[in-house]
PDB file of C-alpha atoms in Angstrom:
ATOM      1  CA  MET Y   1      11.313  -9.620 -22.588  1.00 74.00           C
ATOM      2  CA  PRO Y   2      11.546  -8.687 -26.650  1.00 72.00           C
ATOM      3  CA  SER Y   3      14.392  -8.419 -28.237  1.00 56.00           C
ATOM      4  CA  ASP Y   4      16.775  -5.737 -28.570  1.00 51.00           C
ATOM      5  CA  ARG Y   5      16.108  -5.859 -32.692  1.00 41.00           C
ATOM      6  CA  MET Y   6      12.426  -6.119 -31.458  1.00 54.00           C
ATOM      7  CA  LYS Y   7      12.118  -3.160 -29.098  1.00 49.00           C
ATOM      8  CA  LYS Y   8      14.284  -1.305 -31.885  1.00 44.00           C
ATOM      9  CA  ILE Y   9      12.005  -1.744 -34.449  1.00 49.00           C
ATOM     10  CA  VAL Y  10       9.160  -0.616 -32.381  1.00 52.00           C
ATOM     11  CA  GLN Y  11      11.482   1.972 -30.932  1.00 50.00           C
ATOM     12  CA  VAL Y  12      11.609   3.234 -34.617  1.00 43.00           C
ATOM     13  CA  PHE Y  13       8.334   3.298 -34.976  1.00 46.00           C
ATOM     14  CA  VAL Y  14       7.007   5.228 -32.173  1.00 46.00           C
ATOM     15  CA  ILE Y  15       9.879   8.014 -33.179  1.00 41.00           C
ATOM     16  CA  ALA Y  16       8.533   8.319 -36.640  1.00 44.00           C
ATOM     17  CA  LEU Y  17       5.034   8.628 -35.756  1.00 45.00           C
ATOM     18  CA  MET Y  18       5.579  10.686 -32.665  1.00 41.00           C
ATOM     19  CA  PRO Y  19       4.568  14.363 -34.158  1.00 41.00           C
ATOM     20  CA  VAL Y  20       0.891  12.644 -35.125  1.00 40.00           C
ATOM     21  CA  LEU Y  21       0.288  10.802 -31.869  1.00 40.00           C
ATOM     22  CA  PHE Y  22       1.089  14.168 -29.742  1.00 37.00           C
ATOM     23  CA  ILE Y  23      -1.215  16.183 -32.455  1.00 40.00           C
ATOM     24  CA  LEU Y  24      -3.728  13.146 -31.594  1.00 41.00           C
ATOM     25  CA  GLY Y  25      -3.274  13.002 -28.021  1.00 42.00           C
ATOM     26  CA  TYR Y  26      -2.456   9.045 -27.645  1.00 39.00           C
ATOM     27  CA  PHE Y  27       1.106  10.115 -26.158  1.00 39.00           C
ATOM     28  CA  SER Y  28       2.509  13.428 -24.120  1.00 39.00           C
ATOM     29  CA  PHE Y  29       4.618  13.072 -21.847  1.00 38.00           C
ATOM     30  CA  ASP Y  30       3.089  15.429 -19.124  1.00 37.00           C
ATOM     31  CA  SER Y  31      -0.015  13.516 -19.339  1.00 37.00           C
ATOM     32  CA  ASP Y  32       1.686   9.724 -19.175  1.00 41.00           C
ATOM     33  CA  LEU Y  33       2.825  11.453 -15.340  1.00 50.00           C
ATOM     34  CA  ASN Y  34      -0.806  12.455 -14.459  1.00 51.00           C
ATOM     35  CA  TYR Y  35      -3.337  10.253 -13.943  1.00 47.00           C
ATOM     36  CA  ALA Y  36      -5.758  12.711 -13.159  1.00 43.00           C
ATOM     37  CA  ALA Y  37      -5.701  13.842 -16.653  1.00 38.00           C
ATOM     38  CA  LYS Y  38      -7.161  11.056 -17.616  1.00 47.00           C
ATOM     39  CA  LYS Y  39      -9.708  10.346 -14.984  1.00 48.00           C
ATOM     40  CA  GLU Y  40     -13.400   9.473 -15.201  1.00 48.00           C
ATOM     41  CA  THR Y  41     -16.700   9.128 -12.918  1.00 46.00           C
ATOM     42  CA  THR Y  42     -15.394   7.094 -10.150  1.00 60.00           C
ATOM     43  CA  VAL Y  43     -17.377   3.550  -9.485  1.00 75.00           C
ATOM     44  CA  VAL Y  44     -16.234   2.402  -6.371  1.00 89.00           C
ATOM     45  CA  SER Y  45     -17.621   3.701  -2.815  1.00 93.00           C
ATOM     46  CA  ALA Y  46     -15.517   5.568  -0.060  1.00 93.00           C
ATOM     47  CA  ALA Y  47     -16.021   2.170   2.031  1.00 96.00           C
ATOM     48  CA  ASP Y  48     -14.271   0.255  -0.768  1.00 96.00           C
ATOM     49  CA  LEU Y  49     -11.890   2.767  -1.366  1.00 96.00           C
ATOM     50  CA  THR Y  50     -10.853   3.024   2.176  1.00 97.00           C
ATOM     51  CA  GLY Y  51     -10.806  -1.057   2.356  1.00 97.00           C
ATOM     52  CA  PHE Y  52      -8.086  -1.307  -0.894  1.00 98.00           C
ATOM     53  CA  VAL Y  53      -6.116   0.657   0.693  1.00 98.00           C
ATOM     54  CA  LYS Y  54      -6.046  -0.911   4.039  1.00 98.00           C
ATOM     55  CA  SER Y  55      -5.241  -4.278   1.903  1.00 98.00           C
ATOM     56  CA  ILE Y  56      -2.734  -2.329   0.268  1.00 98.00           C
ATOM     57  CA  ASN Y  57      -0.790  -1.517   3.550  1.00 98.00           C
ATOM     58  CA  ARG Y  58      -1.307  -4.953   4.796  1.00 98.00           C
ATOM     59  CA  GLY Y  59       0.664  -6.344   2.260  1.00 98.00           C
ATOM     60  CA  MET Y  60       3.468  -4.135   3.356  1.00 98.00           C
ATOM     61  CA  VAL Y  61       6.643  -5.027   4.143  1.00 98.00           C
ATOM     62  CA  PHE Y  62       9.520  -2.992   5.750  1.00 98.00           C
ATOM     63  CA  VAL Y  63      12.840  -3.322   5.149  1.00 98.00           C
ATOM     64  CA  GLU Y  64      15.065  -1.995   7.657  1.00 98.00           C
ATOM     65  CA  GLY Y  65      18.099   0.495   5.976  1.00 98.00           C
ATOM     66  CA  GLY Y  66      21.610  -1.368   5.604  1.00 98.00           C
ATOM     67  CA  ARG Y  67      24.358  -1.399   3.691  1.00 98.00           C
ATOM     68  CA  PHE Y  68      25.314  -4.012   0.844  1.00 98.00           C
ATOM     69  CA  ARG Y  69      27.834  -4.944  -1.883  1.00 98.00           C
ATOM     70  CA  MET Y  70      25.828  -4.057  -4.989  1.00 98.00           C
ATOM     71  CA  GLY Y  71      26.402  -5.870  -8.518  1.00 97.00           C
ATOM     72  CA  SER Y  72      28.637  -8.482  -9.125  1.00 97.00           C
ATOM     73  CA  ASN Y  73      31.333  -8.942 -10.788  1.00 96.00           C
ATOM     74  CA  LEU Y  74      30.992 -12.390 -11.748  1.00 94.00           C
ATOM     75  CA  LEU Y  75      28.228 -12.402 -13.924  1.00 93.00           C
ATOM     76  CA  THR Y  76      28.187  -9.998 -17.353  1.00 93.00           C
ATOM     77  CA  GLU Y  77      29.421  -6.663 -17.828  1.00 95.00           C
ATOM     78  CA  ASN Y  78      26.144  -4.562 -16.926  1.00 94.00           C
ATOM     79  CA  GLU Y  79      26.551  -6.522 -13.253  1.00 97.00           C
ATOM     80  CA  LYS Y  80      30.132  -4.485 -13.148  1.00 97.00           C
ATOM     81  CA  PRO Y  81      31.777  -2.823 -10.933  1.00 97.00           C
ATOM     82  CA  GLU Y  82      30.195  -4.623  -7.232  1.00 97.00           C
ATOM     83  CA  HIS Y  83      29.659  -1.705  -5.568  1.00 97.00           C
ATOM     84  CA  GLU Y  84      29.038  -0.355  -1.767  1.00 97.00           C
ATOM     85  CA  VAL Y  85      25.974   0.961  -1.212  1.00 98.00           C
ATOM     86  CA  THR Y  86      24.083   2.652   1.605  1.00 98.00           C
ATOM     87  CA  VAL Y  87      20.186   2.465   1.377  1.00 98.00           C
ATOM     88  CA  SER Y  88      17.662   3.886   3.786  1.00 98.00           C
ATOM     89  CA  GLY Y  89      15.097   1.949   5.278  1.00 98.00           C
ATOM     90  CA  PHE Y  90      11.367   1.671   3.368  1.00 98.00           C
ATOM     91  CA  TRP Y  91       8.161  -0.123   2.351  1.00 98.00           C
ATOM     92  CA  ILE Y  92       7.896  -2.698  -0.097  1.00 98.00           C
ATOM     93  CA  SER Y  93       4.990  -5.158  -0.897  1.00 98.00           C
ATOM     94  CA  LYS Y  94       5.327  -8.540  -0.298  1.00 98.00           C
ATOM     95  CA  THR Y  95       4.410  -9.462  -3.639  1.00 98.00           C
ATOM     96  CA  LYS Y  96       3.662  -7.976  -6.870  1.00 98.00           C
ATOM     97  CA  VAL Y  97       1.268  -5.893  -8.101  1.00 98.00           C
ATOM     98  CA  THR Y  98      -2.054  -8.313  -8.537  1.00 98.00           C
ATOM     99  CA  VAL Y  99      -4.412  -8.050 -11.767  1.00 98.00           C
ATOM    100  CA  GLU Y 100      -7.439  -7.281  -8.737  1.00 98.00           C
ATOM    101  CA  GLN Y 101      -5.319  -4.745  -7.087  1.00 98.00           C
ATOM    102  CA  PHE Y 102      -4.405  -2.803 -10.595  1.00 98.00           C
ATOM    103  CA  GLY Y 103      -8.354  -2.823 -11.759  1.00 98.00           C
ATOM    104  CA  PHE Y 104      -9.876  -1.505  -8.764  1.00 98.00           C
ATOM    105  CA  PHE Y 105      -7.346   1.304  -9.433  1.00 98.00           C
ATOM    106  CA  VAL Y 106      -8.533   1.624 -13.496  1.00 98.00           C
ATOM    107  CA  ASN Y 107     -12.147   1.362 -11.868  1.00 97.00           C
ATOM    108  CA  ALA Y 108     -11.700   4.089  -9.300  1.00 97.00           C
ATOM    109  CA  THR Y 109      -9.740   6.501 -12.114  1.00 97.00           C
ATOM    110  CA  GLY Y 110     -11.329   5.227 -15.715  1.00 97.00           C
ATOM    111  CA  TYR Y 111      -7.526   5.446 -16.765  1.00 98.00           C
ATOM    112  CA  LYS Y 112      -6.570   3.944 -19.701  1.00 97.00           C
ATOM    113  CA  THR Y 113      -3.090   2.224 -19.966  1.00 98.00           C
ATOM    114  CA  GLU Y 114      -0.430   2.755 -22.984  1.00 96.00           C
ATOM    115  CA  ALA Y 115      -1.434  -0.477 -23.933  1.00 98.00           C
ATOM    116  CA  GLU Y 116      -5.182   0.888 -23.804  1.00 97.00           C
ATOM    117  CA  ARG Y 117      -4.208   4.224 -25.678  1.00 95.00           C
ATOM    118  CA  ASP Y 118      -1.594   2.847 -28.324  1.00 91.00           C
ATOM    119  CA  SER Y 119      -1.002  -0.539 -30.131  1.00 89.00           C
ATOM    120  CA  GLY Y 120      -1.694  -3.141 -27.267  1.00 97.00           C
ATOM    121  CA  SER Y 121       1.117  -5.527 -26.033  1.00 98.00           C
ATOM    122  CA  PHE Y 122       3.714  -7.932 -26.979  1.00 97.00           C
ATOM    123  CA  VAL Y 123       2.622 -12.053 -26.280  1.00 97.00           C
ATOM    124  CA  PHE Y 124       5.086 -14.706 -26.528  1.00 94.00           C
ATOM    125  CA  ASN Y 125       3.249 -17.371 -28.589  1.00 89.00           C
ATOM    126  CA  ASP Y 126       5.132 -20.097 -30.729  1.00 85.00           C
ATOM    127  CA  ASN Y 127       8.626 -19.406 -29.541  1.00 85.00           C
ATOM    128  CA  LEU Y 128       8.438 -15.871 -30.334  1.00 89.00           C
ATOM    129  CA  TRP Y 129       7.094 -11.943 -29.345  1.00 93.00           C
ATOM    130  CA  ALA Y 130       4.996 -10.797 -31.124  1.00 95.00           C
ATOM    131  CA  ILE Y 131       2.578  -7.230 -30.447  1.00 96.00           C
ATOM    132  CA  ARG Y 132      -1.330  -7.839 -30.392  1.00 97.00           C
ATOM    133  CA  SER Y 133      -3.562  -4.597 -30.979  1.00 95.00           C
ATOM    134  CA  TYR Y 134      -6.233  -5.808 -28.759  1.00 96.00           C
ATOM    135  CA  ILE Y 135      -4.217  -6.971 -25.716  1.00 98.00           C
ATOM    136  CA  ASN Y 136      -4.031  -5.190 -22.121  1.00 98.00           C
ATOM    137  CA  TRP Y 137      -3.543  -5.952 -18.490  1.00 98.00           C
ATOM    138  CA  ARG Y 138      -6.979  -7.814 -18.736  1.00 98.00           C
ATOM    139  CA  TYR Y 139      -5.288 -10.348 -20.265  1.00 98.00           C
ATOM    140  CA  ASP Y 140      -2.652 -12.976 -19.191  1.00 98.00           C
ATOM    141  CA  GLU Y 141       0.074 -14.263 -20.561  1.00 97.00           C
ATOM    142  CA  SER Y 142      -0.932 -15.944 -23.534  1.00 95.00           C
ATOM    143  CA  GLY Y 143      -3.285 -13.345 -24.597  1.00 97.00           C
ATOM    144  CA  HIS Y 144      -6.088 -15.034 -23.162  1.00 97.00           C
ATOM    145  CA  ARG Y 145      -8.831 -12.731 -21.592  1.00 97.00           C
ATOM    146  CA  GLN Y 146      -8.580 -13.216 -18.258  1.00 97.00           C
ATOM    147  CA  ASN Y 147     -11.399 -12.166 -15.187  1.00 97.00           C
ATOM    148  CA  VAL Y 148     -10.423  -9.107 -12.695  1.00 97.00           C
ATOM    149  CA  VAL Y 149     -12.345 -10.508  -9.827  1.00 95.00           C
ATOM    150  CA  ASN Y 150      -9.910 -12.480  -7.443  1.00 96.00           C
ATOM    151  CA  ASN Y 151      -7.475 -11.968  -9.620  1.00 97.00           C
ATOM    152  CA  ASN Y 152      -4.573 -12.782  -7.486  1.00 98.00           C
ATOM    153  CA  LYS Y 153      -1.950 -13.090 -10.459  1.00 98.00           C
ATOM    154  CA  PRO Y 154       0.724 -10.627 -11.350  1.00 98.00           C
ATOM    155  CA  VAL Y 155      -0.952  -7.962 -13.206  1.00 98.00           C
ATOM    156  CA  LEU Y 156       0.999  -7.946 -16.747  1.00 98.00           C
ATOM    157  CA  HIS Y 157       1.292  -6.036 -20.261  1.00 98.00           C
ATOM    158  CA  VAL Y 158       1.725  -2.880 -18.003  1.00 98.00           C
ATOM    159  CA  SER Y 159       4.711   0.000 -19.489  1.00 98.00           C
ATOM    160  CA  TRP Y 160       6.706   1.666 -16.854  1.00 98.00           C
ATOM    161  CA  TYR Y 161       4.437   4.154 -17.045  1.00 98.00           C
ATOM    162  CA  ASP Y 162       1.284   2.670 -16.343  1.00 98.00           C
ATOM    163  CA  ALA Y 163       3.158   1.469 -12.941  1.00 98.00           C
ATOM    164  CA  ALA Y 164       4.504   4.634 -12.245  1.00 98.00           C
ATOM    165  CA  GLN Y 165       0.572   5.764 -12.079  1.00 98.00           C
ATOM    166  CA  PHE Y 166      -0.891   3.420 -10.056  1.00 98.00           C
ATOM    167  CA  CYS Y 167       1.682   4.546  -7.433  1.00 98.00           C
ATOM    168  CA  ILE Y 168       0.840   8.517  -8.358  1.00 98.00           C
ATOM    169  CA  TRP Y 169      -2.673   7.453  -7.845  1.00 98.00           C
ATOM    170  CA  LEU Y 170      -2.450   5.921  -4.742  1.00 98.00           C
ATOM    171  CA  SER Y 171      -0.071   8.300  -3.207  1.00 98.00           C
ATOM    172  CA  ASP Y 172      -2.670  11.116  -4.008  1.00 97.00           C
ATOM    173  CA  ILE Y 173      -6.070   9.576  -2.070  1.00 97.00           C
ATOM    174  CA  THR Y 174      -3.504   8.611   0.787  1.00 97.00           C
ATOM    175  CA  GLY Y 175      -1.087  11.982   1.368  1.00 97.00           C
ATOM    176  CA  ARG Y 176       2.055   9.215   1.828  1.00 98.00           C
ATOM    177  CA  LYS Y 177       4.260   8.792  -0.971  1.00 98.00           C
ATOM    178  CA  TYR Y 178       4.064   5.579  -2.990  1.00 98.00           C
ATOM    179  CA  ARG Y 179       6.698   5.019  -5.872  1.00 98.00           C
ATOM    180  CA  LEU Y 180       7.995   2.176  -7.717  1.00 98.00           C
ATOM    181  CA  PRO Y 181      11.755   0.891  -5.796  1.00 98.00           C
ATOM    182  CA  THR Y 182      15.153   2.277  -6.847  1.00 98.00           C
ATOM    183  CA  GLU Y 183      17.441  -0.447  -8.472  1.00 98.00           C
ATOM    184  CA  ALA Y 184      19.139  -0.215  -5.095  1.00 98.00           C
ATOM    185  CA  GLU Y 185      16.192  -0.614  -2.680  1.00 98.00           C
ATOM    186  CA  TRP Y 186      14.723  -3.392  -5.058  1.00 99.00           C
ATOM    187  CA  GLU Y 187      18.051  -5.275  -5.154  1.00 98.00           C
ATOM    188  CA  PHE Y 188      18.734  -5.100  -1.111  1.00 98.00           C
ATOM    189  CA  ALA Y 189      15.645  -6.405  -0.804  1.00 98.00           C
ATOM    190  CA  ALA Y 190      15.730  -9.495  -2.721  1.00 98.00           C
ATOM    191  CA  ARG Y 191      18.383 -10.649  -1.530  1.00 98.00           C
ATOM    192  CA  GLY Y 192      17.019 -10.560   2.315  1.00 98.00           C
ATOM    193  CA  GLY Y 193      18.496  -7.110   3.457  1.00 98.00           C
ATOM    194  CA  ASN Y 194      20.405  -7.299   6.493  1.00 98.00           C
ATOM    195  CA  LYS Y 195      18.970 -10.570   7.111  1.00 98.00           C
ATOM    196  CA  SER Y 196      20.642 -11.846   4.211  1.00 98.00           C
ATOM    197  CA  ALA Y 197      21.784 -15.026   3.515  1.00 98.00           C
ATOM    198  CA  GLY Y 198      23.890 -14.691   0.612  1.00 97.00           C
ATOM    199  CA  TYR Y 199      21.446 -17.251  -1.556  1.00 98.00           C
ATOM    200  CA  LEU Y 200      21.897 -17.363  -5.734  1.00 98.00           C
ATOM    201  CA  TYR Y 201      18.006 -16.559  -5.503  1.00 98.00           C
ATOM    202  CA  SER Y 202      15.526 -14.132  -3.502  1.00 98.00           C
ATOM    203  CA  GLY Y 203      15.259 -16.895  -0.889  1.00 98.00           C
ATOM    204  CA  GLY Y 204      17.419 -20.091  -1.280  1.00 98.00           C
ATOM    205  CA  ASN Y 205      19.434 -21.908  -3.962  1.00 98.00           C
ATOM    206  CA  ASP Y 206      17.189 -23.792  -5.683  1.00 98.00           C
ATOM    207  CA  ALA Y 207      14.635 -21.775  -8.094  1.00 98.00           C
ATOM    208  CA  GLU Y 208      12.248 -24.528  -8.256  1.00 97.00           C
ATOM    209  CA  ALA Y 209      11.601 -24.078  -4.517  1.00 98.00           C
ATOM    210  CA  VAL Y 210      11.473 -20.037  -4.689  1.00 98.00           C
ATOM    211  CA  SER Y 211      10.596 -18.902  -8.129  1.00 98.00           C
ATOM    212  CA  TRP Y 212       8.705 -19.508 -11.612  1.00 98.00           C
ATOM    213  CA  ASN Y 213      11.062 -19.645 -14.069  1.00 97.00           C
ATOM    214  CA  GLY Y 214      11.516 -20.923 -17.626  1.00 96.00           C
ATOM    215  CA  THR Y 215      11.906 -24.852 -16.600  1.00 95.00           C
ATOM    216  CA  ASN Y 216       8.799 -25.175 -14.158  1.00 97.00           C
ATOM    217  CA  SER Y 217       6.347 -22.789 -15.271  1.00 97.00           C
ATOM    218  CA  CYS Y 218       4.693 -24.488 -18.058  1.00 95.00           C
ATOM    219  CA  LEU Y 219       5.435 -21.147 -19.865  1.00 93.00           C
ATOM    220  CA  LYS Y 220       2.921 -19.633 -17.581  1.00 96.00           C
ATOM    221  CA  VAL Y 221       2.392 -17.174 -15.115  1.00 98.00           C
ATOM    222  CA  HIS Y 222       0.659 -18.057 -11.312  1.00 98.00           C
ATOM    223  CA  PRO Y 223      -1.251 -16.831  -8.651  1.00 98.00           C
ATOM    224  CA  VAL Y 224       1.266 -14.971  -5.998  1.00 98.00           C
ATOM    225  CA  CYS Y 225       2.501 -16.449  -2.889  1.00 98.00           C
ATOM    226  CA  GLN Y 226       3.049 -20.056  -4.558  1.00 98.00           C
ATOM    227  CA  LYS Y 227       6.523 -19.979  -3.724  1.00 98.00           C
ATOM    228  CA  ARG Y 228       8.603 -20.043  -0.752  1.00 98.00           C
ATOM    229  CA  PRO Y 229       9.333 -16.228   0.064  1.00 98.00           C
ATOM    230  CA  ASN Y 230      12.523 -14.545   1.189  1.00 98.00           C
ATOM    231  CA  GLU Y 231      14.842 -13.646   4.300  1.00 98.00           C
ATOM    232  CA  LEU Y 232      12.040 -10.964   4.798  1.00 98.00           C
ATOM    233  CA  GLY Y 233       8.965 -12.386   3.617  1.00 98.00           C
ATOM    234  CA  LEU Y 234       8.919 -11.469   0.714  1.00 98.00           C
ATOM    235  CA  TYR Y 235       7.495 -13.219  -2.974  1.00 98.00           C
ATOM    236  CA  ASP Y 236       8.585 -14.135  -6.400  1.00 98.00           C
ATOM    237  CA  MET Y 237      11.178 -11.748  -6.499  1.00 98.00           C
ATOM    238  CA  SER Y 238      13.081 -14.633  -8.520  1.00 98.00           C
ATOM    239  CA  GLY Y 239      10.911 -14.906 -11.755  1.00 98.00           C
ATOM    240  CA  GLU Y 240       7.205 -15.238 -12.236  1.00 98.00           C
ATOM    241  CA  ALA Y 241       7.349 -11.477 -13.896  1.00 98.00           C
ATOM    242  CA  TRP Y 242       9.855  -8.504 -14.745  1.00 98.00           C
ATOM    243  CA  GLU Y 243       9.674  -6.155 -12.167  1.00 98.00           C
ATOM    244  CA  TRP Y 244       9.884  -2.203 -12.827  1.00 98.00           C
ATOM    245  CA  CYS Y 245      12.198  -0.140 -11.032  1.00 98.00           C
ATOM    246  CA  SER Y 246      12.048   3.436 -11.053  1.00 98.00           C
ATOM    247  CA  ASP Y 247      15.833   3.899 -12.074  1.00 98.00           C
ATOM    248  CA  TRP Y 248      17.005   4.464 -15.567  1.00 98.00           C
ATOM    249  CA  TYR Y 249      19.724   2.255 -17.214  1.00 98.00           C
ATOM    250  CA  SER Y 250      22.832   3.248 -17.812  1.00 97.00           C
ATOM    251  CA  SER Y 251      25.699   0.466 -18.778  1.00 94.00           C
ATOM    252  CA  ASN Y 252      28.369   2.618 -17.178  1.00 95.00           C
ATOM    253  CA  TYR Y 253      26.495   3.762 -13.859  1.00 97.00           C
ATOM    254  CA  TYR Y 254      27.707   1.457 -11.561  1.00 97.00           C
ATOM    255  CA  GLY Y 255      31.352   2.965 -11.746  1.00 95.00           C
ATOM    256  CA  GLN Y 256      29.949   6.229 -10.823  1.00 95.00           C
ATOM    257  CA  SER Y 257      26.661   5.452  -8.654  1.00 96.00           C
ATOM    258  CA  ASP Y 258      26.052   7.551  -5.760  1.00 96.00           C
ATOM    259  CA  LEU Y 259      27.260   5.478  -2.365  1.00 96.00           C
ATOM    260  CA  LYS Y 260      24.030   6.563  -0.982  1.00 98.00           C
ATOM    261  CA  ASP Y 261      20.621   6.110  -1.872  1.00 98.00           C
ATOM    262  CA  PRO Y 262      21.449   5.982  -5.175  1.00 98.00           C
ATOM    263  CA  LYS Y 263      18.389   6.305  -7.846  1.00 98.00           C
ATOM    264  CA  GLY Y 264      20.166   5.969 -10.830  1.00 98.00           C
ATOM    265  CA  PRO Y 265      21.304   8.427 -13.827  1.00 97.00           C
ATOM    266  CA  GLY Y 266      18.840  12.076 -14.493  1.00 96.00           C
ATOM    267  CA  THR Y 267      18.010  10.460 -17.757  1.00 97.00           C
ATOM    268  CA  GLY Y 268      18.396   7.705 -20.208  1.00 98.00           C
ATOM    269  CA  THR Y 269      16.381   5.275 -23.019  1.00 98.00           C
ATOM    270  CA  GLU Y 270      15.165   2.427 -20.963  1.00 98.00           C
ATOM    271  CA  LYS Y 271      13.836   1.805 -17.672  1.00 98.00           C
ATOM    272  CA  ILE Y 272      15.501  -0.984 -14.867  1.00 98.00           C
ATOM    273  CA  CYS Y 273      13.420  -4.029 -14.542  1.00 98.00           C
ATOM    274  CA  ARG Y 274      14.553  -6.548 -12.160  1.00 98.00           C
ATOM    275  CA  GLY Y 275      13.731 -10.592 -11.332  1.00 98.00           C
ATOM    276  CA  GLY Y 276      13.593 -12.484 -14.401  1.00 97.00           C
ATOM    277  CA  SER Y 277      10.034 -14.214 -15.349  1.00 97.00           C
ATOM    278  CA  TYR Y 278       8.522 -17.338 -15.841  1.00 97.00           C
ATOM    279  CA  LEU Y 279      10.187 -17.295 -19.178  1.00 96.00           C
ATOM    280  CA  SER Y 280      13.682 -17.554 -17.583  1.00 96.00           C
ATOM    281  CA  GLY Y 281      15.935 -20.488 -18.038  1.00 94.00           C
ATOM    282  CA  SER Y 282      13.574 -22.342 -20.718  1.00 89.00           C
ATOM    283  CA  GLY Y 283      16.446 -22.743 -23.058  1.00 79.00           C
ATOM    284  CA  THR Y 284      13.824 -20.770 -25.688  1.00 70.00           C
ATOM    285  CA  ALA Y 285      15.841 -18.433 -27.833  1.00 56.00           C
ATOM    286  CA  ASP Y 286      15.969 -15.141 -26.789  1.00 63.00           C
ATOM    287  CA  LEU Y 287      14.262 -15.748 -23.104  1.00 75.00           C
ATOM    288  CA  GLY Y 288      17.444 -15.470 -21.447  1.00 84.00           C
ATOM    289  CA  SER Y 289      19.139 -17.804 -18.476  1.00 92.00           C
ATOM    290  CA  ILE Y 290      18.136 -19.211 -15.206  1.00 95.00           C
ATOM    291  CA  ASP Y 291      21.233 -16.054 -14.614  1.00 96.00           C
ATOM    292  CA  GLN Y 292      17.807 -13.551 -14.744  1.00 97.00           C
ATOM    293  CA  LEU Y 293      16.634 -15.220 -11.058  1.00 98.00           C
ATOM    294  CA  ASN Y 294      19.874 -14.264  -9.976  1.00 98.00           C
ATOM    295  CA  PRO Y 295      18.860 -10.732  -7.639  1.00 98.00           C
ATOM    296  CA  VAL Y 296      22.134  -9.219  -8.795  1.00 98.00           C
ATOM    297  CA  SER Y 297      21.390  -9.325 -12.557  1.00 97.00           C
ATOM    298  CA  ARG Y 298      19.557  -6.397 -14.610  1.00 97.00           C
ATOM    299  CA  GLY Y 299      17.176  -6.554 -17.000  1.00 97.00           C
ATOM    300  CA  LYS Y 300      15.948  -2.922 -19.047  1.00 97.00           C
ATOM    301  CA  GLU Y 301      13.362  -1.885 -21.387  1.00 97.00           C
ATOM    302  CA  LEU Y 302      11.801   0.793 -23.345  1.00 97.00           C
ATOM    303  CA  PRO Y 303       9.324   2.762 -20.446  1.00 98.00           C
ATOM    304  CA  TYR Y 304       6.577   2.680 -22.680  1.00 96.00           C
ATOM    305  CA  LEU Y 305       6.564  -1.048 -24.423  1.00 96.00           C
ATOM    306  CA  PRO Y 306       4.309  -2.913 -22.524  1.00 97.00           C
ATOM    307  CA  ALA Y 307       4.860  -7.213 -22.283  1.00 97.00           C
ATOM    308  CA  GLY Y 308       3.057 -10.295 -21.341  1.00 97.00           C
ATOM    309  CA  ASP Y 309       6.428 -10.550 -18.339  1.00 97.00           C
ATOM    310  CA  ALA Y 310       6.630  -7.214 -17.380  1.00 97.00           C
ATOM    311  CA  SER Y 311       4.921  -6.274 -13.628  1.00 98.00           C
ATOM    312  CA  PHE Y 312       6.136  -4.150 -10.755  1.00 98.00           C
ATOM    313  CA  ARG Y 313       5.841  -4.223  -6.523  1.00 98.00           C
ATOM    314  CA  ILE Y 314       5.376  -0.729  -5.341  1.00 98.00           C
ATOM    315  CA  VAL Y 315       7.588   1.049  -2.512  1.00 98.00           C
ATOM    316  CA  LEU Y 316       5.833   3.315   0.365  1.00 98.00           C
ATOM    317  CA  GLN Y 317       8.692   6.189   1.685  1.00 94.00           C
ATOM    318  CA  GLN Y 318       9.157   6.022   5.202  1.00 85.00           C
TER     319      GLN Y 318
END
């Protein structure tokens, strides 16, 4: 994801412009968590909507609750200390949300993503990250416009708020609770839950067999389900694209985490993201090592900052 230096530049810029953005209606903490405020006339039929929900639910995998050792004392300070956590059972999507699925949501609601409403998204080209004003979820990792229909690649260029909106909408139309996974749920599921074999990556010890990463991706995102799933039947939890979690990030949270169903600190500046991406381990400066693919590895990002290596998967609360 974009470097801390680049993120600080963007953060200072947004903070400086925030009064103007509020006045113009481009940025609102209330409306960012209320898709209905941006909803336009729906262009999907009731039958299509029903079919969409059924397809989403067919792609959910139940993760039986259990206890595990979260974090690690062997990677970086960010994953310390290793600590015991218990999570309740939940359903999680076997893949990241795809371009086609996100496109259905947009067609049904008229929702405009952060990238469309604000200043575009980050694209990685020529060994550097740069914001391109016209880039949004309809574009691939390199900034090329792509087809939406039958596109089974993970949706990219979505902020944490955009991912949360998808979940809010899905909850609204079904009466059930869809949301982003907590950091603990994500790690538990990525490590195989109660069926965990203790692999180095999600699904195995061979990064090439279970993930698209910086050594085998040709620096491109690929359709979901092409690599070997993990013990629970979940795909691409290592590599391909970072996945937003619901938690705020705090460097010292692990030392004071709740023991059961932790949800992270109450406030923060950055949101947790997990899993690494198609760039992890490429050997290119500022992209991170292959260790990012390890299910215990923690990432973080500004919630309003979309990029070409960020996506999400969803949880259905039991």
